[in-house]
Amino acid sequence: MTGRFALDIETVSPSLDHYERPPDFQNSAHFELLAVGLAYEDADGERESEMLYRETNDADGELDLVDRTWEWITERPGETCLTYGGERFDFVHLVGRAEAAMGERPGRTRPYQRISTLLDEELTHDDIQPAAQAAFGKYTSLEEACAAVGIEPAETRWADYEHGIDLDDLRPREKRGEEAVANTDIPVLGERYLALADAGATETLTVRSLRALLDHYGREDIVHLFDLADERPFGG
């Protein structure tokens, strides 16, 4: 028996206004990669996780992140990759953004070729979301699916980090006052992180705080996927 992986991507949408809903969630033109959350469970049940970040605000930064993702996975023995909604988002845009960035850097074809082969041919994709939504409701989120089976992901509270961004000044009125970071907040925080990282300000308190926030949020999206997968069949 080999190990298994869990994967979740975090994205930004610099072509859209903050909190603007992308017109097509499967069109990679509306997204760019910010980070990839990866976890691994070996045959003995030992687990590890890591967040990999894009470090420059250009096509090379996306391609570098894709390459590091490929390397992280292929360094470990495993055949299955868990996601929550990856069939319609994570796998789509990890490959789609590699292809888009390759279009801007035609001399760098390897990241796209390697990640597309890995995800399309070498790994078995196990998307937990369809089973969860069939059991708990069409729009069941990862957090709701976890709660339904007694798993309690920790909230990431944006005011606990010294990043200097007041999300309530930027959020739509109906979202103001919420203490927990939501997926719609990530592009706002992520674009700030990328701008500062691209300028070389990686050792500032703001960047360190943003990275700590993103790290906590991203890991909570992947570390529970193993236990959630093992709870299937849901409602059985």
mmCIF file of C-alpha atoms in Angstrom:
data_model
loop_
_atom_site.group_PDB
_atom_site.id
_atom_site.type_symbol
_atom_site.label_atom_id
_atom_site.label_comp_id
_atom_site.label_asym_id
_atom_site.label_seq_id
_atom_site.Cartn_x
_atom_site.Cartn_y
_atom_site.Cartn_z
ATOM 1 C CA MET A 1 0.000 0.000 0.000
ATOM 2 C CA THR A 2 1.322 3.425 -0.939
ATOM 3 C CA GLY A 3 0.446 6.802 0.496
ATOM 4 C CA ARG A 4 -2.166 9.295 -0.598
ATOM 5 C CA PHE A 5 -2.131 13.031 -1.185
ATOM 6 C CA ALA A 6 -4.493 15.922 -0.508
ATOM 7 C CA LEU A 7 -4.407 19.104 -2.572
ATOM 8 C CA ASP A 8 -6.073 22.498 -2.508
ATOM 9 C CA ILE A 9 -5.151 25.620 -4.469
ATOM 10 C CA GLU A 10 -5.575 29.234 -3.403
ATOM 11 C CA THR A 11 -6.067 31.803 -6.140
ATOM 12 C CA VAL A 12 -6.223 35.520 -6.818
ATOM 13 C CA SER A 13 -8.250 37.316 -9.474
ATOM 14 C CA PRO A 14 -6.388 40.512 -10.427
ATOM 15 C CA SER A 15 -8.602 41.036 -13.496
ATOM 16 C CA LEU A 16 -11.670 41.416 -11.255
ATOM 17 C CA ASP A 17 -12.665 43.901 -8.582
ATOM 18 C CA HIS A 18 -12.410 42.774 -4.977
ATOM 19 C CA TYR A 19 -15.303 40.442 -4.142
ATOM 20 C CA GLU A 20 -16.524 40.430 -7.739
ATOM 21 C CA ARG A 21 -17.888 36.997 -8.622
ATOM 22 C CA PRO A 22 -16.001 35.389 -11.533
ATOM 23 C CA PRO A 23 -18.364 34.976 -14.493
ATOM 24 C CA ASP A 24 -17.129 31.428 -15.126
ATOM 25 C CA PHE A 25 -15.500 29.420 -12.337
ATOM 26 C CA GLN A 26 -13.966 26.971 -14.791
ATOM 27 C CA ASN A 27 -12.303 29.605 -16.975
ATOM 28 C CA SER A 28 -8.685 29.961 -15.874
ATOM 29 C CA ALA A 29 -8.529 33.444 -17.394
ATOM 30 C CA HIS A 30 -10.385 34.703 -14.288
ATOM 31 C CA PHE A 31 -7.853 33.274 -11.826
ATOM 32 C CA GLU A 32 -4.141 33.157 -11.092
ATOM 33 C CA LEU A 33 -2.334 30.824 -8.727
ATOM 34 C CA LEU A 34 -1.394 32.149 -5.307
ATOM 35 C CA ALA A 35 -0.499 29.000 -3.388
ATOM 36 C CA VAL A 36 -0.887 25.243 -3.388
ATOM 37 C CA GLY A 37 -1.677 23.403 -0.183
ATOM 38 C CA LEU A 38 -0.336 19.852 -0.121
ATOM 39 C CA ALA A 39 -0.654 17.061 2.415
ATOM 40 C CA TYR A 40 0.551 13.487 2.428
ATOM 41 C CA GLU A 41 -0.394 10.426 4.434
ATOM 42 C CA ASP A 42 2.015 7.515 4.174
ATOM 43 C CA ALA A 43 1.177 3.826 4.368
ATOM 44 C CA ASP A 44 1.608 3.894 8.161
ATOM 45 C CA GLY A 45 -0.790 6.807 8.607
ATOM 46 C CA GLU A 46 1.872 9.430 9.287
ATOM 47 C CA ARG A 47 0.920 12.818 7.864
ATOM 48 C CA GLU A 48 2.701 15.962 6.734
ATOM 49 C CA SER A 49 1.498 19.157 5.096
ATOM 50 C CA GLU A 50 3.022 22.202 3.441
ATOM 51 C CA MET A 51 1.898 25.391 1.744
ATOM 52 C CA LEU A 52 3.812 26.320 -1.407
ATOM 53 C CA TYR A 53 3.621 29.966 -2.480
ATOM 54 C CA ARG A 54 4.061 31.875 -5.662
ATOM 55 C CA GLU A 55 6.849 34.364 -5.041
ATOM 56 C CA THR A 56 6.735 36.688 -8.060
ATOM 57 C CA ASN A 57 3.774 38.425 -9.627
ATOM 58 C CA ASP A 58 4.371 37.199 -13.182
ATOM 59 C CA ALA A 59 4.049 34.109 -15.361
ATOM 60 C CA ASP A 60 7.400 32.766 -14.177
ATOM 61 C CA GLY A 61 6.103 32.848 -10.604
ATOM 62 C CA GLU A 62 3.144 30.663 -11.545
ATOM 63 C CA LEU A 63 5.320 28.241 -13.499
ATOM 64 C CA ASP A 64 7.797 27.987 -10.626
ATOM 65 C CA LEU A 65 4.929 27.175 -8.246
ATOM 66 C CA VAL A 66 3.601 24.502 -10.602
ATOM 67 C CA ASP A 67 7.078 22.966 -10.863
ATOM 68 C CA ARG A 68 7.512 22.897 -7.077
ATOM 69 C CA THR A 69 4.080 21.269 -6.727
ATOM 70 C CA TRP A 70 5.067 18.540 -9.185
ATOM 71 C CA GLU A 71 8.346 17.980 -7.350
ATOM 72 C CA TRP A 72 6.661 17.794 -3.922
ATOM 73 C CA ILE A 73 4.221 15.132 -5.077
ATOM 74 C CA THR A 74 6.625 13.040 -7.135
ATOM 75 C CA GLU A 75 9.137 12.867 -4.274
ATOM 76 C CA ARG A 76 6.623 10.764 -2.310
ATOM 77 C CA PRO A 77 5.087 7.373 -3.182
ATOM 78 C CA GLY A 78 1.356 7.627 -3.746
ATOM 79 C CA GLU A 79 -1.327 7.053 -6.348
ATOM 80 C CA THR A 80 -4.423 8.867 -5.024
ATOM 81 C CA CYS A 81 -5.033 12.596 -4.574
ATOM 82 C CA LEU A 82 -7.929 13.834 -2.460
ATOM 83 C CA THR A 83 -9.634 17.165 -3.090
ATOM 84 C CA TYR A 84 -12.876 18.858 -2.167
ATOM 85 C CA GLY A 85 -14.261 20.244 -5.411
ATOM 86 C CA GLY A 86 -11.062 19.637 -7.344
ATOM 87 C CA GLU A 87 -12.840 18.188 -10.351
ATOM 88 C CA ARG A 88 -14.355 21.589 -11.063
ATOM 89 C CA PHE A 89 -11.708 23.891 -9.610
ATOM 90 C CA ASP A 90 -8.326 22.804 -8.247
ATOM 91 C CA PHE A 91 -7.277 20.347 -10.929
ATOM 92 C CA VAL A 92 -8.846 22.542 -13.623
ATOM 93 C CA HIS A 93 -6.911 25.668 -12.688
ATOM 94 C CA LEU A 94 -3.630 24.086 -11.666
ATOM 95 C CA VAL A 95 -3.356 22.785 -15.228
ATOM 96 C CA GLY A 96 -5.154 25.748 -16.785
ATOM 97 C CA ARG A 97 -2.913 28.345 -15.194
ATOM 98 C CA ALA A 98 0.202 26.360 -16.107
ATOM 99 C CA GLU A 99 -0.993 26.426 -19.706
ATOM 100 C CA ALA A 100 -1.806 30.145 -19.579
ATOM 101 C CA ALA A 101 1.573 31.024 -18.057
ATOM 102 C CA MET A 102 3.306 28.847 -20.657
ATOM 103 C CA GLY A 103 1.579 30.977 -23.273
ATOM 104 C CA GLU A 104 3.417 34.003 -21.868
ATOM 105 C CA ARG A 105 6.689 32.081 -21.537
ATOM 106 C CA PRO A 106 6.757 29.766 -24.586
ATOM 107 C CA GLY A 107 10.256 28.614 -23.714
ATOM 108 C CA ARG A 108 8.982 27.042 -20.489
ATOM 109 C CA THR A 109 6.837 24.102 -21.557
ATOM 110 C CA ARG A 110 7.983 21.597 -18.928
ATOM 111 C CA PRO A 111 5.861 22.747 -15.934
ATOM 112 C CA TYR A 112 2.639 22.424 -17.942
ATOM 113 C CA GLN A 113 3.647 19.106 -19.454
ATOM 114 C CA ARG A 114 4.651 17.606 -16.126
ATOM 115 C CA ILE A 115 1.655 18.774 -14.079
ATOM 116 C CA SER A 116 -0.891 17.832 -16.742
ATOM 117 C CA THR A 117 0.603 14.348 -17.087
ATOM 118 C CA LEU A 118 0.714 13.903 -13.317
ATOM 119 C CA LEU A 119 -2.868 14.969 -12.701
ATOM 120 C CA ASP A 120 -4.430 13.487 -15.842
ATOM 121 C CA GLU A 121 -2.567 10.194 -16.095
ATOM 122 C CA GLU A 122 -0.471 9.311 -13.049
ATOM 123 C CA LEU A 123 -2.674 10.130 -10.057
ATOM 124 C CA THR A 124 -6.158 8.835 -9.306
ATOM 125 C CA HIS A 125 -8.276 11.837 -8.390
ATOM 126 C CA ASP A 126 -10.668 11.278 -5.479
ATOM 127 C CA ASP A 127 -12.948 14.315 -5.209
ATOM 128 C CA ILE A 128 -14.919 14.067 -1.958
ATOM 129 C CA GLN A 129 -17.349 16.884 -2.783
ATOM 130 C CA PRO A 130 -19.873 14.985 -4.950
ATOM 131 C CA ALA A 131 -20.513 12.374 -2.244
ATOM 132 C CA ALA A 132 -20.723 15.044 0.461
ATOM 133 C CA GLN A 133 -23.176 17.154 -1.497
ATOM 134 C CA ALA A 134 -25.281 14.117 -2.385
ATOM 135 C CA ALA A 135 -25.569 13.298 1.315
ATOM 136 C CA PHE A 136 -25.752 16.742 2.928
ATOM 137 C CA GLY A 137 -27.076 19.092 0.249
ATOM 138 C CA LYS A 138 -26.070 20.558 -3.108
ATOM 139 C CA TYR A 139 -24.079 23.515 -1.793
ATOM 140 C CA THR A 140 -22.412 21.814 1.188
ATOM 141 C CA SER A 141 -19.048 23.448 1.864
ATOM 142 C CA LEU A 142 -15.965 21.636 3.110
ATOM 143 C CA GLU A 143 -16.515 23.090 6.588
ATOM 144 C CA GLU A 144 -20.146 21.958 6.606
ATOM 145 C CA ALA A 145 -19.219 18.467 5.410
ATOM 146 C CA CYS A 146 -16.615 18.191 8.167
ATOM 147 C CA ALA A 147 -19.086 19.374 10.801
ATOM 148 C CA ALA A 148 -21.638 16.806 9.631
ATOM 149 C CA VAL A 149 -19.257 13.969 10.496
ATOM 150 C CA GLY A 150 -17.827 15.485 13.687
ATOM 151 C CA ILE A 151 -14.622 17.029 12.312
ATOM 152 C CA GLU A 152 -13.967 20.587 13.534
ATOM 153 C CA PRO A 153 -11.637 22.676 11.337
ATOM 154 C CA ALA A 154 -10.177 25.671 13.128
ATOM 155 C CA GLU A 155 -11.282 29.098 11.935
ATOM 156 C CA THR A 156 -8.684 31.544 10.668
ATOM 157 C CA ARG A 157 -9.494 34.909 12.244
ATOM 158 C CA TRP A 158 -8.192 37.734 10.123
ATOM 159 C CA ALA A 159 -7.855 40.255 12.978
ATOM 160 C CA ASP A 160 -5.452 37.934 14.823
ATOM 161 C CA TYR A 161 -2.677 38.734 12.317
ATOM 162 C CA GLU A 162 -0.757 42.006 11.933
ATOM 163 C CA HIS A 163 -1.169 42.384 8.163
ATOM 164 C CA GLY A 164 -2.571 45.903 8.226
ATOM 165 C CA ILE A 165 -5.679 45.115 6.166
ATOM 166 C CA ASP A 166 -9.139 45.833 7.559
ATOM 167 C CA LEU A 167 -11.309 43.427 5.600
ATOM 168 C CA ASP A 168 -14.468 45.099 6.852
ATOM 169 C CA ASP A 169 -13.477 48.221 4.909
ATOM 170 C CA LEU A 170 -13.419 46.160 1.709
ATOM 171 C CA ARG A 171 -16.049 43.470 2.121
ATOM 172 C CA PRO A 172 -19.603 43.722 0.831
ATOM 173 C CA ARG A 173 -21.933 45.083 3.483
ATOM 174 C CA GLU A 174 -23.517 41.682 4.219
ATOM 175 C CA LYS A 175 -20.115 40.136 5.012
ATOM 176 C CA ARG A 176 -18.849 42.826 7.379
ATOM 177 C CA GLY A 177 -18.338 41.816 10.986
ATOM 178 C CA GLU A 178 -17.477 38.193 10.255
ATOM 179 C CA GLU A 179 -14.377 37.232 12.224
ATOM 180 C CA ALA A 180 -13.362 34.202 10.164
ATOM 181 C CA VAL A 181 -11.513 34.445 6.866
ATOM 182 C CA ALA A 182 -13.728 33.284 3.990
ATOM 183 C CA ASN A 183 -12.649 32.010 0.588
ATOM 184 C CA THR A 184 -13.753 35.310 -0.942
ATOM 185 C CA ASP A 185 -11.236 37.140 1.279
ATOM 186 C CA ILE A 186 -8.256 35.189 -0.050
ATOM 187 C CA PRO A 187 -7.873 37.127 -3.325
ATOM 188 C CA VAL A 188 -7.744 40.406 -1.359
ATOM 189 C CA LEU A 189 -5.118 39.137 1.059
ATOM 190 C CA GLY A 190 -3.293 37.193 -1.620
ATOM 191 C CA GLU A 191 -2.917 40.089 -4.029
ATOM 192 C CA ARG A 192 -1.394 42.183 -1.235
ATOM 193 C CA TYR A 193 0.986 39.349 -0.360
ATOM 194 C CA LEU A 194 2.063 38.921 -3.990
ATOM 195 C CA ALA A 195 2.632 42.629 -4.524
ATOM 196 C CA LEU A 196 4.902 42.833 -1.497
ATOM 197 C CA ALA A 197 6.709 39.574 -2.232
ATOM 198 C CA ASP A 198 7.310 40.700 -5.804
ATOM 199 C CA ALA A 199 8.856 43.913 -4.446
ATOM 200 C CA GLY A 200 11.230 41.885 -2.275
ATOM 201 C CA ALA A 201 9.568 42.833 1.023
ATOM 202 C CA THR A 202 9.439 39.233 2.219
ATOM 203 C CA GLU A 203 10.881 39.920 5.669
ATOM 204 C CA THR A 204 8.442 42.669 6.618
ATOM 205 C CA LEU A 205 5.925 42.144 9.401
ATOM 206 C CA THR A 206 3.085 42.527 6.892
ATOM 207 C CA VAL A 207 4.327 39.748 4.604
ATOM 208 C CA ARG A 208 5.165 37.441 7.497
ATOM 209 C CA SER A 209 1.701 38.003 8.961
ATOM 210 C CA LEU A 210 -0.048 37.473 5.641
ATOM 211 C CA ARG A 211 1.891 34.289 5.088
ATOM 212 C CA ALA A 212 1.043 33.015 8.572
ATOM 213 C CA LEU A 213 -2.647 33.731 7.954
ATOM 214 C CA LEU A 214 -2.616 32.073 4.536
ATOM 215 C CA ASP A 215 -0.676 29.138 5.951
ATOM 216 C CA HIS A 216 -3.250 28.516 8.669
ATOM 217 C CA TYR A 217 -6.197 28.941 6.324
ATOM 218 C CA GLY A 218 -4.699 26.761 3.590
ATOM 219 C CA ARG A 219 -3.655 23.913 5.858
ATOM 220 C CA GLU A 220 -7.142 23.759 7.368
ATOM 221 C CA ASP A 221 -8.430 23.178 3.823
ATOM 222 C CA ILE A 222 -6.289 20.063 3.339
ATOM 223 C CA VAL A 223 -5.381 18.396 6.637
ATOM 224 C CA HIS A 224 -8.936 17.176 7.288
ATOM 225 C CA LEU A 225 -9.489 15.643 3.853
ATOM 226 C CA PHE A 226 -8.016 12.281 4.880
ATOM 227 C CA ASP A 227 -10.406 11.896 7.814
ATOM 228 C CA LEU A 228 -13.337 13.199 5.806
ATOM 229 C CA ALA A 229 -12.647 10.702 3.015
ATOM 230 C CA ASP A 230 -12.533 7.884 5.553
ATOM 231 C CA GLU A 231 -16.020 8.775 6.821
ATOM 232 C CA ARG A 232 -17.614 7.659 3.560
ATOM 233 C CA PRO A 233 -20.220 6.475 2.847
ATOM 234 C CA PHE A 234 -21.775 9.629 4.273
ATOM 235 C CA GLY A 235 -25.069 9.070 6.030
ATOM 236 C CA GLY A 236 -24.626 5.324 5.781
#
